[in-house]
XYZ file of C-alpha atoms in Angstrom:
713
model
C -26.108 25.021 -29.524
C -24.173 24.799 -26.432
C -21.227 22.409 -25.956
C -21.284 20.669 -22.662
C -18.869 22.195 -19.937
C -18.619 21.485 -16.073
C -17.198 25.141 -15.672
C -19.166 28.038 -14.666
C -18.112 29.787 -17.822
C -19.193 29.008 -21.108
C -16.530 27.364 -23.628
C -14.825 29.959 -26.072
C -16.051 30.502 -29.535
C -13.014 30.890 -31.900
C -14.208 28.668 -34.903
C -16.779 29.647 -37.734
C -20.458 29.094 -37.152
C -20.546 26.530 -40.185
C -17.641 24.577 -38.545
C -19.350 24.687 -35.194
C -22.608 23.532 -36.622
C -20.843 20.581 -38.295
C -19.216 19.560 -35.310
C -22.814 19.549 -33.527
C -24.101 17.305 -36.027
C -21.167 14.924 -36.042
C -21.274 14.874 -32.231
C -24.837 13.829 -32.322
C -24.552 10.677 -34.524
C -25.152 12.084 -38.203
C -22.213 10.097 -39.718
C -21.924 7.231 -37.282
C -25.586 6.335 -38.023
C -24.749 6.379 -41.826
C -21.805 3.986 -41.165
C -23.968 1.723 -39.209
C -26.426 1.507 -42.217
C -23.402 0.466 -44.412
C -22.116 -2.179 -42.055
C -19.902 -4.566 -44.222
C -19.066 -5.279 -47.945
C -20.050 -8.813 -49.184
C -17.329 -11.230 -50.473
C -19.882 -14.021 -51.476
C -19.497 -13.283 -55.258
C -15.617 -13.788 -55.120
C -14.865 -16.819 -56.963
C -13.014 -19.622 -55.136
C -12.897 -17.540 -52.022
C -12.979 -20.535 -49.605
C -9.814 -22.205 -51.484
C -7.747 -19.118 -51.009
C -5.044 -18.890 -48.250
C -5.661 -16.396 -45.402
C -3.566 -13.856 -46.802
C -5.176 -13.968 -50.254
C -8.640 -13.728 -48.539
C -7.236 -10.684 -46.626
C -5.892 -9.056 -49.698
C -9.207 -9.186 -51.598
C -11.203 -7.956 -48.713
C -8.915 -4.945 -48.449
C -9.269 -4.415 -52.292
C -12.926 -4.760 -52.286
C -13.431 -2.437 -49.304
C -11.361 0.164 -51.332
C -13.595 -0.428 -54.335
C -17.024 -0.588 -52.632
C -16.944 1.438 -49.368
C -19.202 4.596 -49.724
C -17.494 7.627 -50.420
C -18.501 10.794 -48.333
C -17.611 14.442 -48.873
C -19.139 16.990 -46.521
C -19.708 20.473 -47.360
C -17.772 21.949 -44.429
C -14.763 19.756 -44.527
C -11.308 20.957 -45.410
C -9.806 17.417 -45.848
C -11.325 14.177 -47.211
C -11.850 10.580 -47.030
C -13.916 8.693 -44.390
C -14.101 5.340 -42.798
C -17.716 4.710 -43.777
C -18.323 1.060 -43.082
C -19.860 0.491 -39.582
C -18.453 -3.014 -39.202
C -15.212 -1.283 -38.467
C -16.650 0.329 -35.226
C -16.893 -3.283 -33.858
C -13.091 -4.100 -34.311
C -13.754 -5.990 -37.476
C -12.421 -5.944 -40.836
C -15.879 -4.872 -42.580
C -16.016 -7.585 -44.820
C -18.286 -10.665 -44.740
C -18.320 -14.041 -46.313
C -21.561 -15.922 -45.844
C -22.799 -13.515 -43.215
C -19.748 -13.913 -41.203
C -16.791 -11.280 -40.825
C -13.513 -12.636 -42.402
C -10.951 -11.270 -39.917
C -10.420 -9.512 -36.769
C -8.406 -6.324 -36.813
C -5.772 -4.498 -34.905
C -5.560 -2.138 -32.040
C -3.649 -1.262 -29.083
C -0.797 0.540 -31.192
C 0.227 3.782 -32.797
C 1.430 3.328 -36.357
C 4.082 5.316 -38.285
C 2.924 8.479 -40.175
C 5.927 10.635 -40.488
C 7.581 8.955 -43.456
C 4.234 9.114 -45.292
C 4.198 12.878 -44.579
C 7.819 13.597 -45.356
C 8.393 10.976 -48.215
C 5.113 9.919 -49.458
C 3.463 6.616 -49.715
C 5.326 5.772 -52.812
C 8.436 5.518 -50.653
C 6.997 2.391 -49.231
C 6.594 0.944 -52.681
C 10.172 1.574 -53.383
C 11.291 -0.124 -50.034
C 9.103 -3.166 -50.876
C 10.433 -3.562 -54.284
C 13.912 -3.392 -53.119
C 13.357 -5.858 -50.355
C 11.855 -8.430 -52.806
C 15.262 -8.425 -54.804
C 16.772 -10.583 -51.808
C 17.142 -13.963 -53.265
C 17.331 -15.454 -49.642
C 13.771 -14.647 -48.887
C 11.429 -17.638 -48.275
C 8.109 -18.058 -50.366
C 6.156 -16.983 -47.257
C 8.120 -13.816 -46.928
C 7.785 -13.148 -50.665
C 3.873 -13.493 -50.320
C 3.975 -10.963 -47.331
C 5.804 -8.360 -49.072
C 3.502 -8.653 -51.945
C 0.524 -8.363 -49.683
C 2.121 -5.123 -48.431
C 2.341 -3.788 -52.003
C -1.419 -4.935 -52.567
C -2.356 -2.630 -49.583
C -0.700 0.168 -51.308
C -2.564 -0.482 -54.468
C -5.817 -0.758 -52.526
C -5.142 2.622 -50.993
C -4.621 3.966 -54.550
C -7.954 2.591 -55.693
C -9.605 4.398 -52.687
C -7.682 7.451 -53.606
C -8.555 7.430 -57.146
C -12.310 7.206 -56.083
C -11.953 10.511 -54.171
C -10.016 12.167 -56.851
C -12.803 11.652 -59.156
C -15.481 12.615 -56.695
C -13.763 15.773 -55.898
C -12.823 16.865 -59.377
C -15.790 19.089 -60.244
C -17.445 19.333 -56.848
C -14.252 20.249 -54.625
C -11.473 21.375 -56.501
C -9.810 22.548 -53.109
C -9.861 19.018 -52.110
C -8.890 17.588 -55.388
C -5.778 19.748 -55.558
C -4.525 18.268 -52.152
C -5.129 14.811 -53.322
C -3.081 15.365 -56.621
C -0.054 15.568 -54.196
C -0.761 13.497 -51.346
C -0.584 10.804 -49.649
C 1.593 9.261 -52.554
C 4.043 12.078 -52.703
C 5.568 14.191 -49.730
C 3.385 17.014 -48.195
C 4.775 20.661 -49.028
C 2.802 22.414 -46.551
C 0.391 22.299 -43.411
C -2.833 21.607 -45.316
C -1.180 18.692 -47.415
C 0.276 17.279 -44.370
C -2.779 17.177 -42.499
C -4.757 15.707 -45.590
C -1.996 13.204 -45.814
C -2.181 12.155 -42.203
C -5.967 12.044 -42.359
C -6.052 9.905 -45.463
C -3.927 7.107 -44.022
C -5.444 7.279 -40.585
C -9.027 6.889 -42.117
C -8.095 4.150 -44.486
C -6.413 2.117 -41.820
C -9.721 2.742 -39.715
C -11.720 1.969 -42.770
C -10.178 -1.590 -42.734
C -11.421 -2.033 -39.123
C -8.248 -1.187 -37.292
C -7.989 1.310 -34.458
C -4.521 3.034 -34.551
C -3.474 5.808 -32.360
C -2.535 9.210 -33.933
C 0.534 9.703 -31.506
C 2.660 13.005 -31.419
C 0.338 15.477 -33.488
C 2.229 18.503 -33.087
C 5.621 16.693 -33.711
C 4.101 15.452 -37.000
C 2.593 18.766 -38.239
C 4.326 21.456 -36.216
C 7.110 22.334 -38.678
C 4.576 22.384 -41.512
C 2.537 24.887 -39.851
C 5.385 27.096 -38.694
C 6.761 27.370 -42.126
C 3.229 28.268 -43.561
C 2.795 30.829 -40.864
C 6.078 32.420 -41.472
C 5.579 32.745 -45.281
C 1.991 34.104 -44.580
C 0.667 31.265 -46.491
C -1.900 30.748 -43.726
C -2.864 32.621 -40.385
C -3.535 31.082 -37.170
C -7.459 31.238 -37.550
C -7.053 29.548 -41.018
C -5.089 26.873 -39.455
C -7.423 26.302 -36.812
C -10.245 25.748 -39.037
C -8.225 23.240 -40.923
C -7.340 21.507 -37.861
C -10.925 21.277 -36.421
C -11.772 19.415 -39.792
C -9.562 16.576 -38.481
C -11.057 16.411 -35.158
C -14.653 16.691 -36.284
C -14.020 13.965 -38.940
C -12.801 11.831 -35.978
C -16.211 11.929 -34.701
C -17.625 9.887 -37.536
C -18.258 6.903 -35.692
C -20.556 8.491 -32.998
C -24.059 7.072 -33.006
C -27.278 8.829 -32.200
C -28.355 6.222 -29.931
C -25.285 4.122 -28.919
C -26.294 0.930 -27.068
C -25.236 1.207 -23.542
C -22.269 -0.864 -22.561
C -18.839 0.539 -21.492
C -19.136 3.745 -23.565
C -18.532 4.961 -26.969
C -15.253 6.622 -28.220
C -13.220 3.685 -27.511
C -11.472 3.569 -30.681
C -8.032 4.337 -29.384
C -7.453 7.292 -31.585
C -5.191 8.867 -29.011
C -2.934 12.042 -29.336
C 0.135 12.700 -27.472
C 1.328 16.310 -27.296
C 4.458 18.225 -26.201
C 7.562 16.958 -24.605
C 10.980 16.730 -26.092
C 12.140 15.312 -29.463
C 14.976 13.022 -30.237
C 17.512 15.972 -29.805
C 16.279 16.815 -26.437
C 14.482 19.984 -27.892
C 11.008 20.961 -26.413
C 8.482 20.506 -29.298
C 5.523 22.432 -27.962
C 4.408 24.635 -30.888
C 1.334 26.191 -32.552
C -0.324 22.880 -33.269
C 0.057 21.936 -29.632
C -2.163 25.030 -28.671
C -4.481 24.850 -31.570
C -5.170 21.136 -30.816
C -6.163 22.313 -27.125
C -8.083 25.377 -28.587
C -10.224 22.914 -30.624
C -11.137 20.517 -27.812
C -11.830 23.472 -25.535
C -14.267 24.847 -27.841
C -15.982 21.812 -29.264
C -15.809 19.296 -26.160
C -14.529 16.618 -28.540
C -13.568 13.604 -26.654
C -13.016 10.999 -29.191
C -9.267 11.925 -29.334
C -7.997 11.313 -25.706
C -5.189 13.546 -25.404
C -2.163 13.218 -22.945
C 0.264 16.051 -22.640
C 4.007 15.164 -21.862
C 4.990 17.473 -19.101
C 8.572 17.707 -17.792
C 10.333 20.094 -15.284
C 10.935 22.615 -18.110
C 7.501 22.666 -19.686
C 6.485 26.214 -20.490
C 3.885 27.760 -17.969
C 1.797 28.773 -21.034
C 1.329 25.282 -21.909
C 0.276 24.197 -18.338
C -2.077 27.165 -18.214
C -3.736 25.946 -21.413
C -3.974 22.432 -20.209
C -5.798 23.548 -16.991
C -8.036 25.698 -18.947
C -9.190 22.688 -21.000
C -9.166 20.409 -17.990
C -11.766 22.777 -15.941
C -14.402 22.290 -18.663
C -14.531 18.708 -17.642
C -15.001 15.543 -20.126
C -11.367 13.966 -19.205
C -10.266 14.870 -22.381
C -6.692 15.869 -21.563
C -4.431 13.831 -19.181
C -0.775 14.313 -18.295
C 2.342 12.333 -18.636
C 5.599 12.798 -16.276
C 8.056 12.783 -19.347
C 11.113 12.781 -17.127
C 10.133 9.708 -15.331
C 9.050 7.843 -18.298
C 12.046 8.607 -20.209
C 14.059 6.993 -17.479
C 11.675 4.013 -17.152
C 12.229 3.453 -21.091
C 16.112 3.661 -20.810
C 15.780 1.031 -18.119
C 13.985 -1.154 -20.408
C 16.925 -0.930 -22.899
C 15.721 1.695 -25.447
C 18.063 4.281 -26.799
C 17.753 7.794 -25.752
C 16.603 8.592 -29.335
C 13.901 6.040 -29.257
C 12.723 6.788 -25.706
C 12.155 10.357 -26.672
C 9.810 9.638 -29.286
C 7.379 7.476 -26.943
C 3.643 7.811 -27.326
C 0.780 5.309 -26.256
C -1.163 2.285 -27.397
C -4.663 3.767 -27.384
C -5.103 4.238 -23.671
C -2.113 5.356 -21.973
C 0.309 2.252 -22.032
C 3.615 3.758 -23.122
C 5.140 2.516 -26.592
C 7.420 3.656 -29.364
C 4.976 4.359 -32.095
C 5.245 2.655 -35.588
C 7.689 0.036 -34.210
C 5.966 -1.991 -31.508
C 3.727 -5.239 -31.475
C 2.011 -4.685 -28.056
C -0.263 -6.874 -25.895
C -1.164 -6.219 -22.230
C -2.451 -9.019 -20.028
C -4.739 -7.841 -17.316
C -5.089 -9.917 -13.918
C -7.087 -9.318 -10.712
C -4.540 -9.148 -8.076
C -7.184 -9.066 -5.324
C -8.419 -12.262 -6.422
C -4.989 -13.720 -6.156
C -4.769 -12.174 -2.649
C -8.220 -13.798 -1.642
C -6.941 -17.315 -2.926
C -3.714 -16.800 -1.068
C -5.295 -16.301 2.158
C -7.774 -19.173 1.822
C -10.834 -16.994 1.095
C -11.826 -18.138 -2.284
C -9.761 -21.190 -2.699
C -8.562 -23.933 -0.293
C -5.101 -22.706 1.137
C -3.127 -23.078 4.314
C -4.487 -20.002 6.320
C -2.964 -20.865 9.569
C -1.114 -17.527 9.681
C 0.488 -16.168 12.767
C 1.554 -12.795 11.346
C 1.080 -10.364 8.679
C 4.377 -11.273 7.075
C 3.230 -14.868 6.715
C -0.010 -13.721 4.863
C 2.126 -11.467 2.651
C 4.450 -14.260 1.841
C 1.489 -16.469 0.742
C 0.268 -13.695 -1.583
C 3.694 -13.134 -3.003
C 4.237 -16.886 -3.735
C 0.838 -16.887 -5.744
C 1.490 -13.554 -7.531
C 4.864 -15.072 -8.634
C 3.138 -18.238 -9.866
C 0.413 -16.070 -11.822
C 3.282 -14.047 -13.511
C 5.359 -17.149 -14.300
C 2.142 -18.573 -15.970
C 1.502 -15.361 -18.022
C 5.245 -15.364 -19.249
C 5.110 -18.952 -20.206
C 1.530 -18.280 -22.279
C 2.562 -14.978 -23.809
C 6.439 -15.395 -24.461
C 7.669 -18.756 -24.082
C 4.882 -20.726 -26.124
C 3.987 -18.572 -29.105
C 7.499 -18.153 -30.607
C 10.329 -20.194 -31.843
C 13.876 -19.600 -33.183
C 13.788 -20.934 -36.809
C 15.641 -20.294 -39.990
C 18.019 -17.756 -38.140
C 15.123 -15.562 -36.919
C 12.427 -15.498 -34.141
C 8.859 -16.139 -35.544
C 5.393 -17.166 -34.464
C 5.031 -20.960 -34.123
C 1.609 -20.888 -35.689
C 0.300 -19.096 -38.743
C -0.932 -15.624 -37.800
C -4.006 -13.627 -38.742
C -3.024 -11.360 -41.571
C -2.265 -7.714 -40.684
C -0.797 -6.285 -43.955
C -2.479 -2.973 -43.633
C -1.052 -2.476 -40.158
C 2.227 -4.044 -40.994
C 2.962 -1.630 -43.934
C 3.211 1.292 -41.293
C 5.254 -0.570 -38.638
C 9.030 -0.269 -38.955
C 10.761 -3.655 -39.146
C 7.851 -5.505 -41.034
C 9.405 -4.701 -44.619
C 13.033 -5.318 -43.219
C 12.343 -8.613 -41.672
C 9.568 -9.546 -44.233
C 7.484 -10.656 -41.488
C 3.775 -9.546 -40.362
C 2.836 -7.535 -37.492
C 2.135 -10.674 -35.363
C 4.946 -12.731 -36.614
C 7.782 -10.838 -35.054
C 7.895 -8.180 -37.776
C 8.013 -4.905 -35.940
C 11.333 -3.821 -34.228
C 9.985 -4.377 -30.726
C 7.791 -6.995 -29.340
C 6.228 -5.766 -25.929
C 4.237 -8.056 -23.530
C 3.066 -6.512 -20.338
C 1.106 -8.158 -17.457
C -1.012 -5.462 -15.790
C -1.960 -5.897 -12.088
C -5.500 -4.815 -11.022
C -6.650 -4.121 -7.426
C -3.457 -3.160 -5.977
C -4.931 -0.403 -3.653
C -7.495 -2.882 -2.574
C -4.790 -5.530 -1.597
C -2.912 -2.686 0.180
C -5.900 -1.786 2.107
C -6.745 -5.405 2.990
C -3.173 -6.134 4.399
C -3.467 -2.823 6.468
C -6.780 -3.969 7.849
C -5.594 -7.227 8.640
C -2.589 -6.031 10.148
C -4.242 -3.388 12.260
C -7.409 -5.226 13.402
C -5.989 -8.746 13.581
C -2.485 -8.656 14.495
C -2.057 -5.285 16.336
C -5.241 -4.597 18.120
C -6.456 -8.083 18.234
C -10.109 -6.906 17.712
C -10.909 -10.166 15.515
C -9.237 -13.433 14.866
C -7.984 -14.166 11.300
C -10.320 -17.315 11.216
C -13.352 -15.265 12.274
C -12.525 -12.422 9.590
C -12.338 -15.191 7.066
C -15.701 -16.251 8.164
C -17.177 -12.707 8.194
C -15.910 -12.142 4.699
C -17.298 -15.498 3.343
C -20.658 -14.548 4.813
C -20.336 -11.044 3.347
C -20.213 -9.465 6.845
C -23.630 -10.657 7.784
C -24.563 -10.241 11.386
C -21.178 -8.228 11.731
C -22.408 -5.104 10.524
C -21.071 -3.065 13.657
C -17.586 -4.509 13.145
C -17.544 -3.921 9.494
C -18.297 -0.202 9.944
C -15.802 0.100 12.884
C -12.975 -1.191 10.430
C -14.160 0.865 7.398
C -14.627 4.108 9.484
C -11.660 4.041 11.690
C -8.743 3.839 9.174
C -7.090 5.960 6.839
C -6.765 3.890 3.563
C -4.764 4.284 0.449
C -5.110 7.677 -0.987
C -4.670 9.756 2.199
C -0.926 10.129 2.635
C -0.822 7.684 5.389
C 2.426 5.758 5.468
C 1.121 2.758 7.354
C -1.051 1.603 4.411
C 0.920 3.202 1.520
C 3.902 1.090 2.422
C 1.955 -2.094 1.419
C 1.026 -0.523 -1.763
C 4.476 0.306 -2.585
C 5.650 -3.133 -1.620
C 3.211 -4.889 -3.774
C 3.909 -2.873 -6.842
C 7.791 -3.099 -6.211
C 7.613 -6.941 -5.613
C 5.421 -7.169 -8.633
C 8.189 -5.325 -10.769
C 10.825 -7.531 -9.398
C 8.992 -10.735 -10.259
C 8.213 -9.459 -13.946
C 12.070 -8.366 -14.484
C 13.293 -11.767 -13.153
C 11.165 -14.037 -15.493
C 13.285 -13.607 -18.505
C 15.664 -16.530 -18.988
C 18.790 -17.124 -20.999
C 17.975 -17.944 -24.561
C 14.294 -16.620 -24.336
C 12.840 -14.925 -27.401
C 14.018 -11.112 -27.313
C 10.560 -9.670 -26.143
C 10.228 -7.076 -23.541
C 8.253 -8.057 -20.437
C 7.362 -5.170 -18.555
C 4.870 -4.404 -15.638
C 1.963 -2.126 -15.782
C -0.940 -1.238 -13.337
C -4.479 -0.800 -14.639
C -8.138 -2.218 -14.455
C -9.471 -0.263 -17.501
C -12.890 -0.693 -15.739
C -12.557 -4.431 -15.128
C -13.428 -3.903 -11.533
C -16.875 -4.163 -12.759
C -16.197 -7.333 -14.680
C -14.503 -8.836 -11.687
C -17.390 -8.040 -9.222
C -19.092 -11.420 -9.457
C -15.872 -13.369 -8.447
C -14.817 -11.123 -5.742
C -15.869 -11.303 -1.933
C -16.313 -8.937 0.806
C -13.032 -7.246 1.799
C -10.996 -7.113 4.919
C -11.301 -3.323 4.860
C -15.047 -3.148 5.375
C -16.438 -3.383 1.783
C -19.240 -5.913 0.819
C -19.487 -8.204 -2.050
C -20.780 -6.245 -5.140
C -19.213 -3.064 -3.988
C -17.125 -1.371 -6.555
C -13.563 -1.257 -5.699
C -10.345 0.555 -7.013
C -9.823 1.481 -10.650
C -6.366 1.561 -12.032
C -3.929 2.709 -9.239
C -6.568 4.948 -7.697
C -8.207 4.729 -4.272
C -10.996 2.602 -3.627
C -14.066 4.659 -3.896
C -15.125 6.320 -0.626
C -11.610 5.884 1.070
C -9.809 9.052 -0.190
C -11.159 11.698 2.158
C -8.096 13.977 2.487
C -8.425 15.697 -0.936
C -6.510 15.299 -4.276
C -2.982 16.109 -2.889
C -3.157 13.376 -0.408
C -4.159 11.041 -3.366
C -1.143 12.020 -5.483
C 1.324 11.772 -2.363
C 0.075 8.189 -1.716
C 0.254 7.051 -5.241
C 3.661 8.741 -5.749
C 5.306 6.731 -2.770
C 5.788 3.973 -5.083
C 8.857 3.770 -7.205
C 6.634 4.273 -10.436
C 9.610 4.265 -12.975
C 9.484 0.514 -12.558
C 6.008 0.225 -13.726
C 7.451 1.187 -17.260
C 4.273 0.143 -19.163
C 2.190 2.579 -17.122
C 0.277 3.237 -13.712
C -2.744 5.337 -14.058
C -4.094 7.530 -11.460
C -7.817 8.968 -11.881
C -8.810 12.002 -9.950
C -12.389 13.564 -9.933
C -12.648 17.253 -9.038
C -15.555 19.570 -7.913
C -15.899 22.080 -10.785
C -16.633 24.722 -8.468
C -13.144 24.406 -7.199
C -11.656 25.323 -10.435
C -13.405 28.841 -10.991
C -11.245 31.831 -12.010
C -7.575 32.386 -11.899
C -7.104 30.482 -8.820
C -8.826 27.395 -10.349
C -6.170 27.554 -12.974
C -3.427 27.962 -10.552
C -4.824 25.083 -8.398
C -4.630 22.754 -11.315
C -1.130 23.765 -12.253
C 0.024 23.196 -8.722
C -1.626 19.802 -8.454
C 0.392 18.920 -12.062
C 3.487 20.353 -10.649
C 3.219 18.259 -7.516
C 2.504 15.192 -9.650
C 5.722 15.629 -11.510
C 7.880 16.574 -8.626
C 6.763 13.577 -6.599
C 7.253 10.966 -9.252
C 3.893 10.352 -10.769
C 3.561 8.237 -14.136
C 0.170 9.394 -15.642
C -2.588 11.196 -14.129
C -6.215 11.887 -15.739
C -8.229 14.494 -14.132
C -11.854 15.014 -14.682
C -13.937 18.118 -13.487
C -17.470 16.647 -12.870
C -20.435 17.193 -10.691
C -22.030 14.168 -9.177
C -25.397 15.972 -9.346
C -25.278 16.593 -12.992
C -24.247 12.773 -13.543
C -27.154 11.794 -11.352
C -29.517 13.901 -13.607
C -28.052 12.521 -16.691
C -29.036 9.095 -15.442
C -32.519 10.294 -15.035
C -32.748 12.525 -18.210
C -30.249 11.244 -20.692
C -31.944 13.183 -23.518
C -30.524 16.425 -22.012
C -26.970 15.115 -21.909
C -26.138 13.656 -25.308
C -22.704 15.132 -25.694
C -21.591 15.011 -21.839
C -18.246 13.326 -21.774
C -16.565 11.741 -18.856
C -13.080 10.033 -18.359
C -13.781 6.347 -17.786
C -10.480 4.585 -17.389
C -8.080 5.109 -20.333
C -10.643 6.552 -22.587
C -13.379 9.076 -22.636
C -17.112 8.320 -23.453
C -20.445 10.175 -23.596
C -21.851 9.362 -20.305
C -25.202 8.392 -21.525
C -23.517 5.546 -23.645
C -22.477 3.772 -20.538
C -24.782 1.269 -18.829
C -25.889 1.732 -15.330
C -22.975 -0.346 -13.649
C -20.366 1.842 -15.550
C -22.173 5.112 -14.794
C -22.382 4.185 -11.193
C -18.531 3.501 -11.176
C -18.046 7.028 -12.345
C -20.520 8.522 -9.834
C -18.792 6.616 -6.968
C -15.405 7.804 -7.543
C -14.743 10.577 -4.770
C -14.899 14.142 -5.917
C -12.019 16.171 -4.535
C -11.830 19.913 -3.791
C -8.508 21.280 -4.541
C -8.649 24.766 -3.288
């Protein structure tokens, strides 16, 4: 039993053999296969179901799930409850009527957990009862609040089934459930059980929430138990390992090959400061990193909030985990992100509590209705220059070309703003609300601040913040294109612009020598070359300007913020893209997120970071992700740890936003393509998530392989 590693040292062994064996079973699909075999509950026998309103249908679906979903208790687990219905794996509420799923579910958010831990779920019931006393509530609002109460009662049904199942077989688990989640947790074990019970029920109902700041949620509980000797650190590690192993319950033994498994957005954020400005790094921080270092569990993508005062011990531990590969741990530049959130109008206290949405898009957990809108910036550029759409292409300078691109970009953002902000919402009855009836989301709405206060659902302007974010993709490719045109058309005059367009339309056919000359005689984005990096910075700064200037007086109070991502869409966009001005052919995989185009970054990881950080990334307040793949051999020993720390320190000092490092050997990935049975648990960082490499289809696998691998020593 060997847990995959990219390093030349084995992963540490700290956990008991029974815990490790259980992790191995879970990682190899034992429980995911069970879930697939129990896909959906059936609502066909519900009387008058078709005559019900949507929210009545939703309530009965959630109640029936709580009544009928299979109960599972594993011999090795230290906390209980499981999301046992496989329909939830596919982003559906796992309930069908006449063979059709009744509702979609919710993701791209982190719900609020701390209130349940510190006050208990019954505190929500009291809040709902108090809110229902308001005589000014509309009938619609009363129905919604009662639906929230119905969710609590469904959780009580689910909870009672576990109480009964554990009464004689697992008195240790039964004792936990007598207290939580309905009452406040009194110790670390109860807090862990309470957190897991709520998380797993929300998942059981088809939703994909993040966890958020795990060490902030649990740290004080553990510190108290350690100080009182109720637990020692080894016992605490075993308890927390249960949480992570149970989070692997949707892994299948033979996942269909697409964009990878482990995409259920159960993200964790560690470290950083609290709302009082105090560093929260604690024992839970290090135990979390211990567990993923040992078990190679990639189903909880972890991002560590680093700042200028982060403890060296923390960075050493992060580096130790990173060098095993799998892309399990990424880093935020906390100082920069806090400034970005202040600029967006959040209070200092709110900003300090930031987490993310399930990949890395920054949000305030438990208070945010978030949607991002991706678009292909390179396609907009190609349209602007007349490559893929009729346009005036009689350009006499690079500035004229850029102006044409800027104009099209502005049109695109304006259309997004209209579609996602202006059209869906209306000010009515003294409040902003959705113009149309929204899909019921009561399970999620219960755990989002603002929904009870406003008596409105998650998609009906219920939460405290409504955030919409256009995400530009392909900005490095646009920068490379502008630089190549500037250099080879207008400065060196090696080719006319009209001839270049002809070459691109014909995929460089009969012009291979020129293509290779352009491709091989320039330093493109990712090599610390100011001549091209200036274009990248200009594109993103202008993009931020356009987004910031969209809001008009009287518009709904949504936050409209910029971000940079592709999340692997460079594969989806391939069929509609053309050859590029910097020498790539149609069908070549281009840049991912804000990372260099594959094959162009030839000067090492430090140069990649320098190029990326020349942009004022504080303005990309939703996020801008940088992916770096590193040779495992360059991370050996103490020097490897020191090199990774230096890379992280440089990223912080230069003004990076979010960086995901993966130590992976291309030879290993190529062998995994040929012999997938040997690499069932080999994890890689994909884009904002991790996946077992063998669950990616060939296109996605090739995208990972084609990323340049850097040597940082």
